Tab-separated table of C-alpha atoms in Angstrom:
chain	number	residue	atom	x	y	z
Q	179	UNK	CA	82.671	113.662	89.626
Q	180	UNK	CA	84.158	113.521	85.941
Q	181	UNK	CA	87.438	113.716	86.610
Q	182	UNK	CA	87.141	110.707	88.954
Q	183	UNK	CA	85.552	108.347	86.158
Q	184	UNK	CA	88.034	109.713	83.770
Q	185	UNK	CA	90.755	108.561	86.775
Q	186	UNK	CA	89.275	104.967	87.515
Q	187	UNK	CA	89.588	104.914	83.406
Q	188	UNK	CA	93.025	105.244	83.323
Q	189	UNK	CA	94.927	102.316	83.033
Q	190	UNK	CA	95.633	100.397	86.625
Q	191	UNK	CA	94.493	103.741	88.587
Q	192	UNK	CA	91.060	101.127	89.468
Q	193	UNK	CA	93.236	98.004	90.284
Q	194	UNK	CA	96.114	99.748	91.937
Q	195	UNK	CA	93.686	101.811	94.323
Q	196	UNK	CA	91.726	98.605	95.271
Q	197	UNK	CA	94.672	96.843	96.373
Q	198	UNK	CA	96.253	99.209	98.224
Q	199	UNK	CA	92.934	100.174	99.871
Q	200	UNK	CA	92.600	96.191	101.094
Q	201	UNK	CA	96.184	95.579	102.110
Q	202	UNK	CA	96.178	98.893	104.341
Q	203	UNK	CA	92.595	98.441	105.360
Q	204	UNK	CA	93.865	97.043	108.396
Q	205	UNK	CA	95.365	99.950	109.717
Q	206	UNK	CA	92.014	101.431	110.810
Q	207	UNK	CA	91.171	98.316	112.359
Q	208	UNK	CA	93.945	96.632	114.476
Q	209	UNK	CA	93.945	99.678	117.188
Q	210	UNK	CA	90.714	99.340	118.329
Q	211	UNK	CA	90.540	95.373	117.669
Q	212	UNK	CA	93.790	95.285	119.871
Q	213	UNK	CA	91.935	97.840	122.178
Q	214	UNK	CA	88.654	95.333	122.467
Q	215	UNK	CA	90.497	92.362	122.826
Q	216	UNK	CA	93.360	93.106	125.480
Q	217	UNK	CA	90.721	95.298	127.824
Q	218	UNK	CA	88.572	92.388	127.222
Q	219	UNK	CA	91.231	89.987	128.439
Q	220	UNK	CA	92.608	92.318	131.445
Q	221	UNK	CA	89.946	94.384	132.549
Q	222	UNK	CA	91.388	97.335	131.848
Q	223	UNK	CA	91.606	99.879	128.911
Q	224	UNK	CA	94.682	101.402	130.812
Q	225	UNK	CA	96.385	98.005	129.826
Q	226	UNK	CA	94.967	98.194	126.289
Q	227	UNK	CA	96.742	101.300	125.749
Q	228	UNK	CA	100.015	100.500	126.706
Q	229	UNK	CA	99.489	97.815	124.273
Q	230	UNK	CA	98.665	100.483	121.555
Q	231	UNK	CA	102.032	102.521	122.683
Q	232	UNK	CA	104.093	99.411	122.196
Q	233	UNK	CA	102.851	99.419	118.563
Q	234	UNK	CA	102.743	102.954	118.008
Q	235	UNK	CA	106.655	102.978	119.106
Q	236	UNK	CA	107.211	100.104	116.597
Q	237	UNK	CA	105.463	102.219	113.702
Q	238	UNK	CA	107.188	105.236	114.830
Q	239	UNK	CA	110.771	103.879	114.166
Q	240	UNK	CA	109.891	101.749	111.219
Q	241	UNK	CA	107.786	103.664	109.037
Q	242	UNK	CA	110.206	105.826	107.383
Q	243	UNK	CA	112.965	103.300	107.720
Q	244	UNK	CA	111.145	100.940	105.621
Q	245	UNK	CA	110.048	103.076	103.310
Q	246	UNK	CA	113.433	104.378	102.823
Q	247	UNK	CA	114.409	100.734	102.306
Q	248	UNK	CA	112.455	100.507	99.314
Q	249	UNK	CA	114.785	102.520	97.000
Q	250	UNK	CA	117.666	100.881	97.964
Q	251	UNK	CA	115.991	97.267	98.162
Q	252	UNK	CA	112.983	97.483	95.753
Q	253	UNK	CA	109.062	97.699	96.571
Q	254	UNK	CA	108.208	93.881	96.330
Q	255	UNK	CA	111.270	92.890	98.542
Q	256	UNK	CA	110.668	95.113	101.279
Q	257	UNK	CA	106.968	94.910	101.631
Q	258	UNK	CA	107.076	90.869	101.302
Q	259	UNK	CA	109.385	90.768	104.044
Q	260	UNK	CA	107.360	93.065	106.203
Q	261	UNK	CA	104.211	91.869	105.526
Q	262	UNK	CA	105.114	87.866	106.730
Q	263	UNK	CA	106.447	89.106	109.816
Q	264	UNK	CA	103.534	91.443	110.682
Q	265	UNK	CA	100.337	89.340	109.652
Q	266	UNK	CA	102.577	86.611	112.301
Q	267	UNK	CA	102.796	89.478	114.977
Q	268	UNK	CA	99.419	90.302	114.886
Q	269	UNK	CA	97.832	86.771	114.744
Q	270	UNK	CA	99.787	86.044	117.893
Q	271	UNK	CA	98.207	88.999	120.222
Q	272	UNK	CA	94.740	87.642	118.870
Q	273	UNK	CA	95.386	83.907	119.768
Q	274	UNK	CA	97.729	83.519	122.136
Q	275	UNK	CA	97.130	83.833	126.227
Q	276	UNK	CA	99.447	86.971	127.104
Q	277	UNK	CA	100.460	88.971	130.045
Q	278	UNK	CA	100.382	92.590	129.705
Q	279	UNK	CA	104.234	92.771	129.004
Q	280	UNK	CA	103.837	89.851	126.413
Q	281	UNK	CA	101.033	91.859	124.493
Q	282	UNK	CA	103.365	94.964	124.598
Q	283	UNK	CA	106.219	93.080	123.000
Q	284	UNK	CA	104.663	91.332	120.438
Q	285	UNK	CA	102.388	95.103	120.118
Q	286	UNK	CA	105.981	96.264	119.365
Q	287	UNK	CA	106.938	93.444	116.619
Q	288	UNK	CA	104.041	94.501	114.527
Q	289	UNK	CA	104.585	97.852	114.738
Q	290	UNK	CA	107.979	97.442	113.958
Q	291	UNK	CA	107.028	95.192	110.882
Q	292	UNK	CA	104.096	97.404	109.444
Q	293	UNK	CA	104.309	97.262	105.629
Q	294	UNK	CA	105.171	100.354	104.002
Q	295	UNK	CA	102.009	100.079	101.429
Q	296	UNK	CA	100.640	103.821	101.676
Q	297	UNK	CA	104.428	105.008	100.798
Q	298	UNK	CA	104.563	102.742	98.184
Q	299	UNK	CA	101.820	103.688	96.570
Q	300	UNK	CA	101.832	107.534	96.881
Q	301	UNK	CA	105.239	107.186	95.399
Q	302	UNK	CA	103.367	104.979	92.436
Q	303	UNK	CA	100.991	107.577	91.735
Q	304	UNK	CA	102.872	110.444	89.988
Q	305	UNK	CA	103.826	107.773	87.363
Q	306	UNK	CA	100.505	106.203	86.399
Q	307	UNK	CA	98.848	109.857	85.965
Q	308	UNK	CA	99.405	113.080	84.114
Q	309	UNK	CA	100.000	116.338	86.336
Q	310	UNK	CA	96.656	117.566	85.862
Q	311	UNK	CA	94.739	114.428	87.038
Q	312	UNK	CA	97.067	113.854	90.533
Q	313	UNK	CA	95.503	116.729	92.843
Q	314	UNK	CA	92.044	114.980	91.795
Q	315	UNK	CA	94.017	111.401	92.191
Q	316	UNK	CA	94.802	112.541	95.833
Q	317	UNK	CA	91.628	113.403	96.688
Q	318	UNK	CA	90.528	110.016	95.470
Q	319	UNK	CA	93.168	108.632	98.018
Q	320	UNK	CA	92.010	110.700	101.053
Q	321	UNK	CA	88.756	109.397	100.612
Q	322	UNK	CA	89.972	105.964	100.300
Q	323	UNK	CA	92.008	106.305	103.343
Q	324	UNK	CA	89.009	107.297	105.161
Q	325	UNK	CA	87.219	104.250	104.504
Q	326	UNK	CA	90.201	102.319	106.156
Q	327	UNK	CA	89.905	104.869	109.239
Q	328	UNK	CA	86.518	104.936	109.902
Q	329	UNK	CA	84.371	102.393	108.012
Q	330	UNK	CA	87.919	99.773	109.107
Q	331	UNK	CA	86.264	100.461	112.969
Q	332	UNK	CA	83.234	100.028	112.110
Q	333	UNK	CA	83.776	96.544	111.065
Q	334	UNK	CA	86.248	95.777	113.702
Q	335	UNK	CA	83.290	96.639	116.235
Q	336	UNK	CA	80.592	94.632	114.748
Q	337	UNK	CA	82.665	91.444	114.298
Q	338	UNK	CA	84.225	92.276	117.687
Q	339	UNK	CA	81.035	92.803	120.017
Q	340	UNK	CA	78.818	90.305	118.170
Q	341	UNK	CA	81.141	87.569	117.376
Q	342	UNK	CA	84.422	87.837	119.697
Q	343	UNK	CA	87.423	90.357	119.682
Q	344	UNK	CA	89.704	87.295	118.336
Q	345	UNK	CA	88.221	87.356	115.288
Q	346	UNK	CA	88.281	90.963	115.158
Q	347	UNK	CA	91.982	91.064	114.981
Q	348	UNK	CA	91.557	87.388	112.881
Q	349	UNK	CA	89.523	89.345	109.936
Q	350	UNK	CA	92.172	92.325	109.650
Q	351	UNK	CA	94.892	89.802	109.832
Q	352	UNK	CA	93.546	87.885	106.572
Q	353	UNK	CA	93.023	91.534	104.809
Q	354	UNK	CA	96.317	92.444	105.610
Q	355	UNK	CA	96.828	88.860	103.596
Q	356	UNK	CA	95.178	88.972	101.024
Q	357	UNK	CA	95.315	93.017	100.533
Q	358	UNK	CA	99.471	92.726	100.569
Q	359	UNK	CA	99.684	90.084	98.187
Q	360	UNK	CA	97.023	91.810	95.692
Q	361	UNK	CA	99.280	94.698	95.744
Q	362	UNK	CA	102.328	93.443	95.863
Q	363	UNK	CA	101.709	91.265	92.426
Q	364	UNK	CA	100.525	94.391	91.200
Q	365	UNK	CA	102.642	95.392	87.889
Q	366	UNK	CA	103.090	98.890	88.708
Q	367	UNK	CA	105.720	97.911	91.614
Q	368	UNK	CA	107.747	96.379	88.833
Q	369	UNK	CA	107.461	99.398	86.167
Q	370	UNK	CA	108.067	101.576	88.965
Q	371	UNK	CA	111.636	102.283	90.779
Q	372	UNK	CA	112.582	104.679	93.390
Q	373	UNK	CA	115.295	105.918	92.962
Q	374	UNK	CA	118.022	106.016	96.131
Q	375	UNK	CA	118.076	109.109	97.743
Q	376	UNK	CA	121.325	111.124	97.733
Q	377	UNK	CA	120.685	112.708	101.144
Q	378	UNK	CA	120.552	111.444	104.861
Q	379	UNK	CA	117.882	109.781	106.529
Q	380	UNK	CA	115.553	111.990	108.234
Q	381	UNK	CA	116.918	115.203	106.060
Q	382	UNK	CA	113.277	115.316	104.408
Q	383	UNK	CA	111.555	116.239	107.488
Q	384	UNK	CA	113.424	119.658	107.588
Q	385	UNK	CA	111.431	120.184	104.378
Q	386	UNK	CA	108.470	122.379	106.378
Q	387	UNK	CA	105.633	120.858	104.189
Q	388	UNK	CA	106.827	117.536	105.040
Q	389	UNK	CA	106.849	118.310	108.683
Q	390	UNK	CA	103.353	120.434	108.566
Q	391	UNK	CA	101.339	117.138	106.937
Q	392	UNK	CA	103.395	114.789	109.578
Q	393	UNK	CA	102.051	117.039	112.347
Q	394	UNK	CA	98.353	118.285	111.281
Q	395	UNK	CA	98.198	114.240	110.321
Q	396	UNK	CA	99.019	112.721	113.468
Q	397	UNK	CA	96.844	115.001	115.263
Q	398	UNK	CA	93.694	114.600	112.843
Q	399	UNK	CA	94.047	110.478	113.216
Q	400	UNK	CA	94.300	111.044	116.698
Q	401	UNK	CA	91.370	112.753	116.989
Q	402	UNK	CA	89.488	110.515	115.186
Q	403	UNK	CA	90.790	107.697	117.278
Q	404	UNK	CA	89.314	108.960	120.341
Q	405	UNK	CA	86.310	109.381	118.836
Q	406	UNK	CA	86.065	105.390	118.199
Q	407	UNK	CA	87.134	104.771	121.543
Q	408	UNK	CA	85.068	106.924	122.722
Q	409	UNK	CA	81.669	106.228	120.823
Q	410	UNK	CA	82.449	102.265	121.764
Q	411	UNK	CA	82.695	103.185	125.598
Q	412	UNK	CA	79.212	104.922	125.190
Q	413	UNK	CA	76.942	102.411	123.762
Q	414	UNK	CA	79.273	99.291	125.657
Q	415	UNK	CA	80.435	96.080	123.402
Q	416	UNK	CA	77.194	94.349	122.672
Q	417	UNK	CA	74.697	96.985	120.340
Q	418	UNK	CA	74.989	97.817	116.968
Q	419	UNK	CA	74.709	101.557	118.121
Q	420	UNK	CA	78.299	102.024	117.735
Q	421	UNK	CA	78.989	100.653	114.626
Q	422	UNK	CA	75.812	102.868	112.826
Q	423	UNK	CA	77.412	105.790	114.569
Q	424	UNK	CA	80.827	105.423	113.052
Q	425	UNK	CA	79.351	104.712	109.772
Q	426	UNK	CA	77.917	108.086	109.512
Q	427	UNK	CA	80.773	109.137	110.675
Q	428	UNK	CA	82.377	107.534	107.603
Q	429	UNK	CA	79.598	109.111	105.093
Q	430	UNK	CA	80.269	112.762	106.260
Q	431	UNK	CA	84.142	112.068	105.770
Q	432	UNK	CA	83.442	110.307	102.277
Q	433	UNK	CA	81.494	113.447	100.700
Q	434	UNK	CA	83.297	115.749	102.083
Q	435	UNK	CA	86.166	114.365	100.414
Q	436	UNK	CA	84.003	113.855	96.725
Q	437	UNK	CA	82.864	117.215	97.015
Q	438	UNK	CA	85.337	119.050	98.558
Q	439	UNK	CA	88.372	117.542	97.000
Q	440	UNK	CA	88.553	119.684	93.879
Q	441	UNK	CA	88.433	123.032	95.710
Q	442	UNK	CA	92.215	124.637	95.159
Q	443	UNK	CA	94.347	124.186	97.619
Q	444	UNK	CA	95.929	127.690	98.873
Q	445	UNK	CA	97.498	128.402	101.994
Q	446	UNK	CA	94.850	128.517	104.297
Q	447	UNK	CA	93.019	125.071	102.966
Q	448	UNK	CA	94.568	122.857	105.677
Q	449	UNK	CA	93.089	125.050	108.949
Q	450	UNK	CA	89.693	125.578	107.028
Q	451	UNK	CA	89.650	121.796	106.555
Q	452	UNK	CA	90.592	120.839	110.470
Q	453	UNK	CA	88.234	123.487	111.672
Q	454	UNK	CA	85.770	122.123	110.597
Q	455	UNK	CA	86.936	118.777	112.493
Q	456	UNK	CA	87.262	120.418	115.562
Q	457	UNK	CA	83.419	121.770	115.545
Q	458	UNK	CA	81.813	118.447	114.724
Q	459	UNK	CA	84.253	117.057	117.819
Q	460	UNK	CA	83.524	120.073	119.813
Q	461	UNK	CA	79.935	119.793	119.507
Q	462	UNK	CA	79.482	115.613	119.829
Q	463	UNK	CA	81.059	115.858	123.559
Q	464	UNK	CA	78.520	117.900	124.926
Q	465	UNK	CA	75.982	115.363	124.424
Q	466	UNK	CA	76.083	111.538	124.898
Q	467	UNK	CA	73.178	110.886	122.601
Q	468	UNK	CA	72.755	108.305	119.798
Q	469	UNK	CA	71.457	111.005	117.646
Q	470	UNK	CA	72.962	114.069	119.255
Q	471	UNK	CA	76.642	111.909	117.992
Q	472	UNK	CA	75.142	110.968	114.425
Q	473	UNK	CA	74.617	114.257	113.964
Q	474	UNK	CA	77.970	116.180	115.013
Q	475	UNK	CA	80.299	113.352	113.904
Q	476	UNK	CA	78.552	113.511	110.714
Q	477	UNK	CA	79.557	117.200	110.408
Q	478	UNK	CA	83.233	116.191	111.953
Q	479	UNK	CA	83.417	113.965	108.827
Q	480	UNK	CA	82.886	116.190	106.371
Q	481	UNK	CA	86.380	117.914	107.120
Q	482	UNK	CA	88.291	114.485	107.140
Q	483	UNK	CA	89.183	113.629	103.748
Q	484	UNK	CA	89.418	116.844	102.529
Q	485	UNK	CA	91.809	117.641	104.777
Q	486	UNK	CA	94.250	114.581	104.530
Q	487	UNK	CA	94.162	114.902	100.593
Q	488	UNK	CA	95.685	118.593	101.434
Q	489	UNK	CA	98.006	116.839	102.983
Q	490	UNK	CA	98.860	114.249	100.515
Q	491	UNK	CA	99.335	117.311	98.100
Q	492	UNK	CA	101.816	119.519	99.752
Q	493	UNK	CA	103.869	116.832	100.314
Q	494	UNK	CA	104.062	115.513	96.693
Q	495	UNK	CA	104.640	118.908	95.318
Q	496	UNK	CA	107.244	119.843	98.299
Q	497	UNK	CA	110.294	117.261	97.846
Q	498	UNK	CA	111.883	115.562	94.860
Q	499	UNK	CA	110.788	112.246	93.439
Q	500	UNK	CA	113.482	110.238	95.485
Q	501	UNK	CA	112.345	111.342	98.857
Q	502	UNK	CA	108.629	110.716	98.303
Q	503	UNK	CA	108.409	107.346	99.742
Q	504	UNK	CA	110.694	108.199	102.678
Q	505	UNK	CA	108.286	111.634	103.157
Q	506	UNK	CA	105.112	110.034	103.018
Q	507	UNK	CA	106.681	107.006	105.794
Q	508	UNK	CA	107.196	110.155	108.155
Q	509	UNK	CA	103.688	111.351	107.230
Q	510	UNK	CA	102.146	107.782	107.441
Q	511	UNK	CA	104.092	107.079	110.761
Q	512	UNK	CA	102.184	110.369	112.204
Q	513	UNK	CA	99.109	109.090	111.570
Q	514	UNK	CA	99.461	105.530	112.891
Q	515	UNK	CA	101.311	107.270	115.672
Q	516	UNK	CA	97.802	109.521	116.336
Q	517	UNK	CA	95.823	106.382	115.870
Q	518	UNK	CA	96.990	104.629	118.580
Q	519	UNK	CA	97.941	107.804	120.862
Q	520	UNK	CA	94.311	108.630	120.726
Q	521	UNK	CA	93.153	105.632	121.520
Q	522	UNK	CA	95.437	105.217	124.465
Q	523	UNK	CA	94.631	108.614	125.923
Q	524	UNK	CA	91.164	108.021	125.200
Q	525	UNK	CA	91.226	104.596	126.886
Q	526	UNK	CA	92.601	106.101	130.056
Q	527	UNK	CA	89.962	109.143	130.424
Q	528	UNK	CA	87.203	106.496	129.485
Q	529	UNK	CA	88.588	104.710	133.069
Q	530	UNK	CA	88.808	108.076	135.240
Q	531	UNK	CA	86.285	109.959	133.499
Q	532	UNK	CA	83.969	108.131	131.659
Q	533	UNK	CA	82.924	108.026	127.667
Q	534	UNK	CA	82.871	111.774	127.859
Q	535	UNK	CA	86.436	112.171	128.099
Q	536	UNK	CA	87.170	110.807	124.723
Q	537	UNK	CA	85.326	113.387	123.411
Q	538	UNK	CA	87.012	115.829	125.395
Q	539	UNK	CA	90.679	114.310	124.090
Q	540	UNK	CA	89.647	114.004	120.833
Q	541	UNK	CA	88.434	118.065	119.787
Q	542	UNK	CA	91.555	118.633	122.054
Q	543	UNK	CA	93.724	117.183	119.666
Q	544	UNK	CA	91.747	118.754	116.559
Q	545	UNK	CA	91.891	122.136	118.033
Q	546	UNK	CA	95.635	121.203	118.284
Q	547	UNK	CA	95.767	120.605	114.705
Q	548	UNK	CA	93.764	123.716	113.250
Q	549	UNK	CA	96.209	125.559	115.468
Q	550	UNK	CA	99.394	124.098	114.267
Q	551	UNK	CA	97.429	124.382	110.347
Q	552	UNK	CA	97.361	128.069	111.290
Q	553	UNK	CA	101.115	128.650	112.805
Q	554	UNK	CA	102.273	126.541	109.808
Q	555	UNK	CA	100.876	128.468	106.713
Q	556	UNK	CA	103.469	130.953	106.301
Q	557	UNK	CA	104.915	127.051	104.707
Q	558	UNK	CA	102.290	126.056	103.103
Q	559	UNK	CA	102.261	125.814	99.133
Q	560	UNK	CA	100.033	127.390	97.270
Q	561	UNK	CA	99.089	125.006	94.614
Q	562	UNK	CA	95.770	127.278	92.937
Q	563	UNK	CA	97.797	128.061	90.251
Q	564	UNK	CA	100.431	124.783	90.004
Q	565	UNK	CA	99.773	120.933	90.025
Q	566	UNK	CA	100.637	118.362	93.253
Q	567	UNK	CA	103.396	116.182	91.031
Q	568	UNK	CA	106.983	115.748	92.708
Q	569	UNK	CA	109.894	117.872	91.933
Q	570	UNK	CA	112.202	115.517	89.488
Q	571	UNK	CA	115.579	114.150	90.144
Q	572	UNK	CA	117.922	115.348	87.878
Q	573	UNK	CA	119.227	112.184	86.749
Q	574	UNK	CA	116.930	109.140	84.764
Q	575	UNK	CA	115.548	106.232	86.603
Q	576	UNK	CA	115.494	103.345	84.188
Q	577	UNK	CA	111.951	101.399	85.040
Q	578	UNK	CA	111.992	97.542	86.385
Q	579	UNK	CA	110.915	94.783	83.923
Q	580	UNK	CA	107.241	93.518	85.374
């Protein structure tokens, strides 16, 4: 726990975190808001998740794009730009009276339109911290990521069941507000340029690391998507028994990613991490119990944050410092991909099979990822003996006046 004080001591590392944590809280909040409020409106959580395709299809195209944009653009342009277009998207699906196509399209506009903030910042990182204090930095991140994946739910379903699913999507509309503007007037985006990348877009994913953390990502997000869908369809829209379940879901993922984050990463860390996801998952369908799911998805938790700060790490340390925003876009695009996959699949086994068959989907998709974890380690780096930081460009990046 050292290192991390010595980290939130460094100058910025505090600030920058916060903001980016508030800007891209709602990303763990807008799938299942969206989820609440269009099966609320239609009836059917079928509907819902061709809602969540829409905007997973957006993100899938945009993510890297954007973040790409960013060295040729600049950070502050990009993500202004982005973020006034999505916070207008999203408002619209809470407030306006849509048809199912209508709540697709404009689903698709804020996917389309998501601001590039987690590529931003991972890109950021490398500058504000020696080598030695990144792998601990990333670990830092993965647990501040899982606060926006699971604790972001949480919040979505208590403002959404006891006040109204408008104001569900309302609430993550003003964070993404006031969170993007907080980090954009951050001054690290103006001492900080990416440089343009020399190579063709897309050319990072046949980097294997790159394509290994896209992969074991999307399918650990997804996972844990299906879980929220899944522990809402149990205990229905109107208890608070959902939104205590998710938070110890949150406070397994949390320490495991305090305590667990300074073991070495080898080649075996990211299957060893997702197993243990899988079990939790594995265990918490057997049982639809308010306890029985405290209890598993607790364990489940443990393996979260660990393993997306594995993640984080391979990635830095597998591609030069001009391809680490358009890298982490793919990686981040995987994720919000798996987000609202899960919840889609999850929302149509909830209406054929009940609650159970989120369960089912979502230690389906974790067993997925241990197994492609497993097939992928003959790729993954082995960073006991080296540290996480970027490999340079060969020519100097002159830094932006603030």
């Amino acid at each position: 726990m050292g290192s991390y004080t010595d980290l939130l001591r460094t100058s910025g590392v505090a600030r920058i975190i916060a903001a980016q944590l508030t800007a891209r809280f709602p990303s763990g909040m807008l799938s299942l808001a969206f989820l609440l409020h269009v099966e609320q409106e239609t009836g059917s959580y079928g509907a819902a998740g061709l809602v969540l395709a829409a905007t997973s299809l957006g993100q899938a195209v945009a993510g890297p794009l954007t973040s790409r944009l960013m060295g040729r653009l600049g950070m502050r342009p990009v993500l202004i730009t982005t973020l006034a277009i999505c916070a207008t998207a999203v408002v619209a699906i809470g407030v306006l009276p849509l048809t199912v196509p209508a709540y697709m399209a404009v689903g698709l506009v804020a996917g389309l339109s998501t601001p590039p903030v987690q590529s931003a910042v991972r890109t950021i990182y490398p500058k504000m911290v020696n080598s030695r204090q990144l792998t601990p930095l990333f670990s830092l991140d993965a647990s501040a990521q899982e606060i926006i994946w699971v604790v972001g739910p949480v919040v979505t379903t208590f403002v959404s069941t006891q006040i109204g699913t408008v104001w569900g999507i309302l609430l993550a509309a003003a964070m993404m507000i006031g969170g993007g503007i907080w980090f954009i007037s951050s001054p690290e985006l103006g001492r900080v340029r990416i440089p343009r990348s020399k190579r063709r877009f897309g050319a990072v994913l046949t980097r294997p690391p790159v394509m290994l953390a896209t992969i074991v990502g999307f399918l650990l997000i997804g996972a844990c998507a299906a879980v929220e869908a899944g522990v809402v369809a149990v205990f229905g829209h109107d208890g608070a028994e959902a939104g205590i379940v998710l938070a110890i879901f949150s406070v397994g993922s949390l320490a495991g990613g305090l305590f667990l984050g300074h073991v070495p990463i080898g080649p075996w860390s990211t299957a060893r991490r997702m197993f243990i996801v899988f079990a939790g998952m594995a265990l918490a369908a057997f049982v639809m119990d308010f306890w029985w799911l405290a209890a598993t998805l607790f364990i489940a938790g443990i393996g979260i944050a660990p393993a997306l700060a594995v993640l984080f790490a391979i990635v830095s340390a597998s591609v030069k410092f001009s391809d680490t925003a358009e890298a982490y876009g793919w990686v981040g695009t995987g994720q919000l991909i798996g987000a609202a996959l899960g919840s889609a699949v999850a929302g149509f086994l909830i209406d054929g099979y009940g609650a159970q068959g989120a369960f089912i989907a979502a230690a389906a998709l974790a067993m997925l990822g241990v197994l492609a974890a497993v097939l992928g380690k003959p790729w993954h780096p082995d960073l006991r003996e080296r540290d996480a930081s970027p490999i340079p460009d060969t020519e100097p990046v002159p830094a932006q006046p603030s």
